[in-house]
Short mmCIF file of C-alpha atoms and ligand atoms in Angstrom, two decimals:
data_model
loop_
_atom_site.label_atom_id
_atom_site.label_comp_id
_atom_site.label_asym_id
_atom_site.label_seq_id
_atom_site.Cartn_x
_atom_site.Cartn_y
_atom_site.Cartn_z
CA UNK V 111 -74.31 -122.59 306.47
CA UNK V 112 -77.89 -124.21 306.18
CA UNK V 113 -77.30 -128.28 305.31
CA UNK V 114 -78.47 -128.69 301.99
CA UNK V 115 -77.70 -132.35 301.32
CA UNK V 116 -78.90 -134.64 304.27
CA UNK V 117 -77.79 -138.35 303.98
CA UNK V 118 -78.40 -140.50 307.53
CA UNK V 119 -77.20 -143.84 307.92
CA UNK V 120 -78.25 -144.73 303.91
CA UNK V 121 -77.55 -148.75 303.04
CA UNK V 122 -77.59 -149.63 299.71
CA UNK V 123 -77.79 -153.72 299.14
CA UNK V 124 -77.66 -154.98 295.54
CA UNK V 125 -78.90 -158.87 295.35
CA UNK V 126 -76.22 -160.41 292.67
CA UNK V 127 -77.30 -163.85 291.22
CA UNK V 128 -74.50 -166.63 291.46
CA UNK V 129 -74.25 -169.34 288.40
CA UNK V 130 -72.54 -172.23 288.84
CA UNK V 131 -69.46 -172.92 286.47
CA UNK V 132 -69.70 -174.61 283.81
CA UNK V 133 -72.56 -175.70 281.36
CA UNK V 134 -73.92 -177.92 283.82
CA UNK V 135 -74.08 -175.27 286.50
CA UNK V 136 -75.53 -172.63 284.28
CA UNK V 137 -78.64 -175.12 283.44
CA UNK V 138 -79.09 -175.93 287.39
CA UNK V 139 -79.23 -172.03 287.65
CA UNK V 140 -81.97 -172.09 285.65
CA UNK V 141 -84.16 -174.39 287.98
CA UNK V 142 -82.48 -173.37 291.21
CA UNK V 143 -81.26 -169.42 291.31
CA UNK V 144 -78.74 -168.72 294.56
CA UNK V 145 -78.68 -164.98 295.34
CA UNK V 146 -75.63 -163.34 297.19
CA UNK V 147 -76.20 -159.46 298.86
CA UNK V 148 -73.61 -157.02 297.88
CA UNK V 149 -73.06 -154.13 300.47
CA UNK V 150 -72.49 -151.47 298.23
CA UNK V 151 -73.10 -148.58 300.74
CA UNK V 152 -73.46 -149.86 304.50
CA UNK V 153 -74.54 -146.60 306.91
CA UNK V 154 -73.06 -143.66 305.53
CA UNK V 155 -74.48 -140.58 306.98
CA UNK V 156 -72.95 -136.64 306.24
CA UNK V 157 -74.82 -133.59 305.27
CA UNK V 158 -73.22 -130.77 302.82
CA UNK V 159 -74.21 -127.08 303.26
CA UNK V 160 -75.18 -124.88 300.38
CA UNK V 161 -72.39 -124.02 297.90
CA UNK V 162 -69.95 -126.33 299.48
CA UNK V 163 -67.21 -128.29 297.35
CA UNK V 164 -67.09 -131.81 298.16
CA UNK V 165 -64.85 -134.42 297.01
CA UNK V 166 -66.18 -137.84 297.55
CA UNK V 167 -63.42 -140.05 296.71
CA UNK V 168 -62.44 -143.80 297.54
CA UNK V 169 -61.11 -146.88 295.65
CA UNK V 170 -62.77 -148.78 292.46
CA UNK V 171 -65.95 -150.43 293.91
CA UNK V 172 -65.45 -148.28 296.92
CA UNK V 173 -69.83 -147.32 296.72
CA UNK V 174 -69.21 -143.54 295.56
CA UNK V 175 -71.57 -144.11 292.25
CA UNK V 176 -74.42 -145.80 294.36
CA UNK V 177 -74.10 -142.97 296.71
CA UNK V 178 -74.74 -140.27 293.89
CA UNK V 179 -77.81 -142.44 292.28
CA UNK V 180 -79.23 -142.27 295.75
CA UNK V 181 -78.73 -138.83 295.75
CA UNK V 182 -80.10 -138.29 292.15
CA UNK V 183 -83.03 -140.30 292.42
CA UNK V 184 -81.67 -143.19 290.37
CA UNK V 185 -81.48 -145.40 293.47
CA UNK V 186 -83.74 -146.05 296.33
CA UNK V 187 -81.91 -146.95 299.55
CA UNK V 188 -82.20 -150.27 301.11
CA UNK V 189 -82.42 -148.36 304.79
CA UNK V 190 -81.47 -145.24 305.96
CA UNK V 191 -82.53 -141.64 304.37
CA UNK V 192 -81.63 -138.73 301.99
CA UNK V 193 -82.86 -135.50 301.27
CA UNK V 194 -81.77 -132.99 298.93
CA UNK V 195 -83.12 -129.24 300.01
CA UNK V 196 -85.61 -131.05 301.53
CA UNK V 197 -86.80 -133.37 298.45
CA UNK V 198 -86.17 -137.12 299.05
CA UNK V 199 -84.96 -137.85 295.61
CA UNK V 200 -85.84 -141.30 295.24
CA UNK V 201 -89.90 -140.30 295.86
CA UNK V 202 -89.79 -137.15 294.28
CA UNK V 203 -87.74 -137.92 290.88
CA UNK V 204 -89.47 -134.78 288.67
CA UNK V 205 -88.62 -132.56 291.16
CA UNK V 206 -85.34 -133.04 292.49
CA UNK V 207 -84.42 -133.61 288.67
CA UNK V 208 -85.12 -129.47 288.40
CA UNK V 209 -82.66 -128.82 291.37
CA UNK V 210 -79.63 -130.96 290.06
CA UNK V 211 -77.08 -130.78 287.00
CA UNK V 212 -74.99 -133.67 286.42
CA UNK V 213 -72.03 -134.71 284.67
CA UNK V 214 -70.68 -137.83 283.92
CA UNK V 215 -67.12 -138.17 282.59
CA UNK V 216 -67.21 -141.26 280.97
CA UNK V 217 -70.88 -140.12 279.29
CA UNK V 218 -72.01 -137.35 277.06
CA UNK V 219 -75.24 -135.64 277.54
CA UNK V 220 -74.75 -134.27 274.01
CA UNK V 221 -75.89 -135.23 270.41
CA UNK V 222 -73.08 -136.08 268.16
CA UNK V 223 -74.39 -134.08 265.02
CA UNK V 224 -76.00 -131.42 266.72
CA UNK V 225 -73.24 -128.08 267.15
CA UNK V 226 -73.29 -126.91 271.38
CA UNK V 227 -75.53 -124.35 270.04
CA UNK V 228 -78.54 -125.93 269.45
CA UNK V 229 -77.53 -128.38 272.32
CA UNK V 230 -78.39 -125.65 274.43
CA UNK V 231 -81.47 -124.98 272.52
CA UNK V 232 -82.55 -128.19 272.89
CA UNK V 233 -81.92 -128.30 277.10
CA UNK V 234 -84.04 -125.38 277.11
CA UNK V 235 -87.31 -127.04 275.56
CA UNK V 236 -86.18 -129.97 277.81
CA UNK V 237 -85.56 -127.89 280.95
CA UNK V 238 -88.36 -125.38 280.05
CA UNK V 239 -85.93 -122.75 281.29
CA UNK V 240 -87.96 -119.58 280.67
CA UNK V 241 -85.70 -116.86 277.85
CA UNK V 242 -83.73 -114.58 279.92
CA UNK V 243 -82.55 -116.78 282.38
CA UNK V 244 -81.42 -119.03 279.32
CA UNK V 245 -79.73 -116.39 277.62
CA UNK V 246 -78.36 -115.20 280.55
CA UNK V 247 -76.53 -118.74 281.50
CA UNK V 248 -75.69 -119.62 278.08
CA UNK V 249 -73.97 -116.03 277.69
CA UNK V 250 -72.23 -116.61 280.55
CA UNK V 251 -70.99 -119.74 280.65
CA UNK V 252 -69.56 -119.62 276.88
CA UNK V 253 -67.44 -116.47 278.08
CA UNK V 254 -66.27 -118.72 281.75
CA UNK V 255 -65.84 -121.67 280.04
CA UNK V 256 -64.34 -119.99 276.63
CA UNK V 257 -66.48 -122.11 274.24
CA UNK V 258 -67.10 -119.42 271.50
CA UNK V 259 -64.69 -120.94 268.69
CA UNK V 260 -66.17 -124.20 268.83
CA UNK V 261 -70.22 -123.22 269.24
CA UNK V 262 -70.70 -123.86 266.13
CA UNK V 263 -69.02 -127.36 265.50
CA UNK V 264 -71.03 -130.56 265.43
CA UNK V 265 -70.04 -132.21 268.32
CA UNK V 266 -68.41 -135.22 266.74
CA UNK V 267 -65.98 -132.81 265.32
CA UNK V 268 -64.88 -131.44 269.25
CA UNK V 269 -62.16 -132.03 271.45
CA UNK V 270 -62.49 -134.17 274.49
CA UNK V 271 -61.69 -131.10 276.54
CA UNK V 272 -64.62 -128.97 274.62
CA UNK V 273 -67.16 -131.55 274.91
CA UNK V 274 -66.41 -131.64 279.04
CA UNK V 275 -66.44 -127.73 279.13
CA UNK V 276 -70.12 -128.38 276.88
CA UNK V 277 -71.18 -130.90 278.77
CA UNK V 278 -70.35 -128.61 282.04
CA UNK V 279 -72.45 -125.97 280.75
CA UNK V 280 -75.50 -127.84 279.92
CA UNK V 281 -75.78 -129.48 283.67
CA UNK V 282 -75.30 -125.83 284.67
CA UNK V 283 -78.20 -123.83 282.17
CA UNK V 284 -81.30 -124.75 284.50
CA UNK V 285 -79.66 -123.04 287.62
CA UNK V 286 -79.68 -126.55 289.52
CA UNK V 287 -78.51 -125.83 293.28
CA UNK V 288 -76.83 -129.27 293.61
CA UNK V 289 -74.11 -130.24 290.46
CA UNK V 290 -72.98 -134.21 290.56
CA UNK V 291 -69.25 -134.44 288.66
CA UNK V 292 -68.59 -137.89 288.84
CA UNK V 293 -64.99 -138.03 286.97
CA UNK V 294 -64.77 -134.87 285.00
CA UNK V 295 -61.71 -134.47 283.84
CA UNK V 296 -61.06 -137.76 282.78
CA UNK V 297 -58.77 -138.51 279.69
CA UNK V 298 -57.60 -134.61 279.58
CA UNK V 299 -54.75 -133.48 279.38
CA UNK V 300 -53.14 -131.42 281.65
CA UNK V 301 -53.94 -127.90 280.32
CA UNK V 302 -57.25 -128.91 279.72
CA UNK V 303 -58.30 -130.15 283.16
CA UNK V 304 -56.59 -127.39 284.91
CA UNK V 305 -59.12 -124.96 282.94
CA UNK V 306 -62.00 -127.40 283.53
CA UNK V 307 -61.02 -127.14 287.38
CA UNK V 308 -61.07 -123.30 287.21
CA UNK V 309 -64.17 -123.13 285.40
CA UNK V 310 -65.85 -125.75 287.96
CA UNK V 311 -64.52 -122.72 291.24
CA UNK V 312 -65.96 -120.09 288.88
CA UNK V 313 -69.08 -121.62 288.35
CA UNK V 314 -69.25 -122.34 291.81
CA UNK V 315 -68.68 -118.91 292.67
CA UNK V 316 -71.40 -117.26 290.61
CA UNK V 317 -73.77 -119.46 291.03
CA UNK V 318 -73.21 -120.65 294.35
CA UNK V 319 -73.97 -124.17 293.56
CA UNK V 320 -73.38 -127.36 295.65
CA UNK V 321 -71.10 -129.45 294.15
CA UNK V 322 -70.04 -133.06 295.10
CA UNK V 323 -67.21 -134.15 293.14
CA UNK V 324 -66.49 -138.22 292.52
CA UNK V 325 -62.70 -138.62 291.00
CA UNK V 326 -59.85 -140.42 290.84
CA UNK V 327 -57.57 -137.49 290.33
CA UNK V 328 -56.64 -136.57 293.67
CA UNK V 329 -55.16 -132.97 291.29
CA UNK V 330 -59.19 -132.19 291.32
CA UNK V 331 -59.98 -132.77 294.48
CA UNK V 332 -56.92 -130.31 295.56
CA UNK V 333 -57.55 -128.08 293.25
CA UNK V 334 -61.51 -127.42 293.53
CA UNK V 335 -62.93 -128.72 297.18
CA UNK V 336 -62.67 -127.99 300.28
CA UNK V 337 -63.50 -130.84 301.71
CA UNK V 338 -63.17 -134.50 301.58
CA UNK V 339 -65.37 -137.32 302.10
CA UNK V 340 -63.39 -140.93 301.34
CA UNK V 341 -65.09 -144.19 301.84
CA UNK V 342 -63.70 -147.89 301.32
CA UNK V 343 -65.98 -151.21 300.75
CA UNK V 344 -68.94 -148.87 301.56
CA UNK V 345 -68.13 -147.24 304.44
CA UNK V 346 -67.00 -143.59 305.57
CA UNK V 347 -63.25 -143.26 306.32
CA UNK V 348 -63.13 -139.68 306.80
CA UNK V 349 -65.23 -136.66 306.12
CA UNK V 350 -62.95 -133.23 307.05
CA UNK V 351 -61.37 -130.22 305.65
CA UNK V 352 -58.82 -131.39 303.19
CA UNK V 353 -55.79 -129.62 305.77
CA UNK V 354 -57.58 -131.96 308.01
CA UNK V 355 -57.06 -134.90 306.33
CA UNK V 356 -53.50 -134.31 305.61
CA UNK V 357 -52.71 -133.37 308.93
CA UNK V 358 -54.13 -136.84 310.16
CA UNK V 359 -52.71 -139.08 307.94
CA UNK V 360 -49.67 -137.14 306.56
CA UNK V 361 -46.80 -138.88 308.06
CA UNK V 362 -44.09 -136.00 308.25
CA UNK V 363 -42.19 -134.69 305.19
CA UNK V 364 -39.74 -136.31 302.58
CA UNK V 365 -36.65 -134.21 302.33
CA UNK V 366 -34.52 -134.27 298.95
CA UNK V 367 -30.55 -133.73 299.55
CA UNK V 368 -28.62 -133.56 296.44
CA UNK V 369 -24.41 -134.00 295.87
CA UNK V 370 -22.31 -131.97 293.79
CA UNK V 371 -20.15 -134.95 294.10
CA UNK V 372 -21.40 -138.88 294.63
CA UNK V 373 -24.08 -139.36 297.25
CA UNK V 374 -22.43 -140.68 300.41
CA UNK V 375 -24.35 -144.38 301.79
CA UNK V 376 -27.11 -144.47 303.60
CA UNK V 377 -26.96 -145.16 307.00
CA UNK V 378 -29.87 -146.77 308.70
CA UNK V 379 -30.27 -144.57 312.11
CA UNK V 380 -33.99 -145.59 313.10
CA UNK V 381 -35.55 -142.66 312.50
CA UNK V 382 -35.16 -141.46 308.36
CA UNK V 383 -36.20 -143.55 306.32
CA UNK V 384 -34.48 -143.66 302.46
CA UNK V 385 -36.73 -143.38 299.92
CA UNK V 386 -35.14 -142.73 296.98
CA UNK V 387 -31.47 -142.97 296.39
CA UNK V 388 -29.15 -142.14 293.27
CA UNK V 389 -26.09 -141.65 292.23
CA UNK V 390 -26.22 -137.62 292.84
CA UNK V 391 -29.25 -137.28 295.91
CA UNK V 392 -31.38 -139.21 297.83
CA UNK V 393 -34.93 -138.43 299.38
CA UNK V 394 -35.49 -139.35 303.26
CA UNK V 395 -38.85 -139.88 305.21
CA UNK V 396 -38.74 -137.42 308.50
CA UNK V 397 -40.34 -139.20 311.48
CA UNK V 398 -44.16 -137.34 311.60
CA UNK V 399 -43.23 -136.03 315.12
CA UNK V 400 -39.67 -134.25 314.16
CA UNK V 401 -39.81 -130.66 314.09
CA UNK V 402 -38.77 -129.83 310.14
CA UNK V 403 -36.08 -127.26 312.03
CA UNK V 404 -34.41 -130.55 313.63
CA UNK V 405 -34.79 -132.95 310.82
CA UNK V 406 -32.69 -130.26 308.25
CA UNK V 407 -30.14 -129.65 310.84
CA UNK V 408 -29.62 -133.61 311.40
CA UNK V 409 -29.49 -134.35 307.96
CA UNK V 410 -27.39 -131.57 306.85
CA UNK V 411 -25.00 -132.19 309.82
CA UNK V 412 -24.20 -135.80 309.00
CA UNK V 413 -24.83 -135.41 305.33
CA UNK V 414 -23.13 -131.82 304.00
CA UNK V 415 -25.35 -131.83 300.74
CA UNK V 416 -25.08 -129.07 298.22
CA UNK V 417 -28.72 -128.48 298.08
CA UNK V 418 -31.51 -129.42 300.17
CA UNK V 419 -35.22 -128.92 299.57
CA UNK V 420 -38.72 -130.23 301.31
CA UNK V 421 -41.38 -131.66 299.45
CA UNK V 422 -44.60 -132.44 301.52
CA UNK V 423 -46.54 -135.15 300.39
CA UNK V 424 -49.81 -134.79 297.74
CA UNK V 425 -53.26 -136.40 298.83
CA UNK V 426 -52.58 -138.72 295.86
CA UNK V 427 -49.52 -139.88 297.93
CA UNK V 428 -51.42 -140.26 300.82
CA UNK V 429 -54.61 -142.27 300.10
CA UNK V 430 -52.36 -144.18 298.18
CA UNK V 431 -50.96 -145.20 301.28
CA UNK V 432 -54.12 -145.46 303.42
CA UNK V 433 -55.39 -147.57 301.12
CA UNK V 434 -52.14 -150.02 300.77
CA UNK V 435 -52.14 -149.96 304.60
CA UNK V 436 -55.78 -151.52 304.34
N1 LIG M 220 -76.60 -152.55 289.74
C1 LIG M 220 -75.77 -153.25 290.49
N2 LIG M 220 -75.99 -154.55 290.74
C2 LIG M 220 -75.16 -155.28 291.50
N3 LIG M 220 -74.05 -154.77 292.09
C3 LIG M 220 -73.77 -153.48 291.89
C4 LIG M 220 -74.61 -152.64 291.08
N4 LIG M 220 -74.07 -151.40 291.08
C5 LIG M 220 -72.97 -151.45 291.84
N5 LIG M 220 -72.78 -152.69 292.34
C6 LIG M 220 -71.70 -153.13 293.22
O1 LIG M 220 -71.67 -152.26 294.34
C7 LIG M 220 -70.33 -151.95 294.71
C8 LIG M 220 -70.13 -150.43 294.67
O2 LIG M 220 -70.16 -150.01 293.31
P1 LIG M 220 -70.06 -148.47 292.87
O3 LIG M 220 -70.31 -148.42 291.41
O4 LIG M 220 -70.91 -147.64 293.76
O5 LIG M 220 -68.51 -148.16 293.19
P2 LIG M 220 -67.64 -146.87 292.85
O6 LIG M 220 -67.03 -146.44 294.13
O7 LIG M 220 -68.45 -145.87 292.10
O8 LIG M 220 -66.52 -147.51 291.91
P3 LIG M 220 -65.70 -146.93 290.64
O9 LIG M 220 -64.68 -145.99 291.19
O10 LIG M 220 -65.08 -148.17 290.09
O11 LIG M 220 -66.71 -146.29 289.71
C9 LIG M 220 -69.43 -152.71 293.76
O12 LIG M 220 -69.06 -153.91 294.39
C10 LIG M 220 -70.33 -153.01 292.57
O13 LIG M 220 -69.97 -154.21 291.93
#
């Protein structure tokens, strides 16, 4: 797979001005200015090949958005370098602007009393997207993304769900090889981001685009990528297959074991750990290094429950957990 997105050792440094409290303080400021650097992104390197799905997840403030204005041009890099199919974004803004789609969650790209349909019109002047390649993407993404019955709607009148699935489309009409999502399912419900999720794989299939996905719904990143990329305070944590990730950090299995009768107590034996315990079942923690063979047989041995079942944990669960541990 050729690399298509090049990023090596990129620093990002924002200069924040600090005011004193107070009224006093704010007048000093005025005279006497005291900077303080923020490390937003310190020496992140990775490079994505072409049409690869790539979540790039971490905590609020974690440097993900700085990242992707790097990568779109918005940004220029305090060190380090980035190049997108071979265009440094930050130099060449025009261009690389013709090569990317994004989308923005928490923004619209569309006019609230224009209906999709002349949206699209619109991108096309903007995009000067020559007629059959236009028609072709607009017909095509309106059937994947199911957006006839509301074409014709201004888009004040539309759902949350049909803007996203709008504002999906228009990122997508130019062809752009590289698609930013930076939180696009936010605020749906759950029907409506599971289709957004299939129409991002579809879109991805057909088109073959590169997509680099920034959420805090850890149900997108399992659902659409691959792989994972997860930086803290700046810095990468890990960048693997997603099976990679949860076979590094996953720490063994919880096990459910439900009574017909009361649950018996638990007894502490240094190696479950009780997670959960009612009246009728309680969930245990296997050690990470137990075979799941031995861990049912213990547990049903001393336990006798009615029903047992495994439940492995989600990669919500576990960055959860990284990140408490940190
Ligand atoms: N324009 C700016 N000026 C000063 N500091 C900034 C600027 N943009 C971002 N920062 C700081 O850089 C750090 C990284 O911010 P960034 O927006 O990249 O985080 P993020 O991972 O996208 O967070 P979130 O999940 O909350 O959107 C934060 O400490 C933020 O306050």
């Amino acid at each position: 797979m050729s690399e298509y997105i090049e990023v090596s050792h990129i620093c990002k440094d924002f200069e924040i001005s600090k005011t004193q409290p107070g009224v006093m303080g704010a007048v000093k400021s005025l005279f006497h200015r005291e900077y303080e650097l923020r490390h937003a992104v310190k020496d992140i390197s990775f490079s994505i090949g072409k049409g690869e799905m790539v979540g790039y997840i971490g905590p609020n403030g974690a440097g993900k958005s700085t990242t992707i204005k790097m990568l779109s041009g918005i940004l220029t890099p305090t060190s380090g370098t980035a190049t997108v199919n071979g265009i440094v974004p930050y130099r060449n803004r025009k261009e690389n602007a013709k090569q990317i789609g994004v989308v923005f969650g928490q923004r619209s790209q569309l006019l609230w009393d224009l209906p999709v349909r002349d949206t699209f019109d619109l991108y096309q002047k903007l995009y000067n997207i020559e007629n059959s390649r236009f028609e072709n993407n607009k017909n095509l993404f309106i059937e994947l993304l199911q957006m006839q019955e509301f074409l014709d709607q201004p888009v004040r009148q539309l759902s949350l769900g049909q803007k996203m699935k709008a504002n999906l489309a228009i990122a997508m009409l130019h062809d752009p090889a590289v698609l930013y999502l930076d939180e696009p399912t936010i605020g749906l419900d759950v029907m409506s981001k599971q289709a957004l999720r299939e129409s991002i794989k579809q879109m991805n299939q057909e088109k073959k685009t590169t997509i680099v996905l920034t959420t805090h719904d850890m149900g997108d990143i399992e659902a659409v990528c691959q792989r994972l990329i997860l930086i803290d305070h700046g810095q990468k944590l890990f960048d693997g297959k997603l099976s990679e990730f949860k076979e590094q950090y996953e720490d063994g299995f919880a096990v459910r074991l439900e009574f017909e009768g009361k649950a018996p107590d638990w007894e502490e034996d240094g190696q479950f750990v009780c997670k959960e315990w009612d009246e009728h079942a309680m969930t245990v923690q296997a050690p990470s290094n137990m075979p799941l063979k031995d861990a049912l047989l213990l547990l049903i041995q001393k336990y006798e429950p009615s029903n047992i079942s495994v439940k492995e944990q989600n990669i919500e669960e576990i960055v959860t957990k990284i990140f408490r541990e940190k």
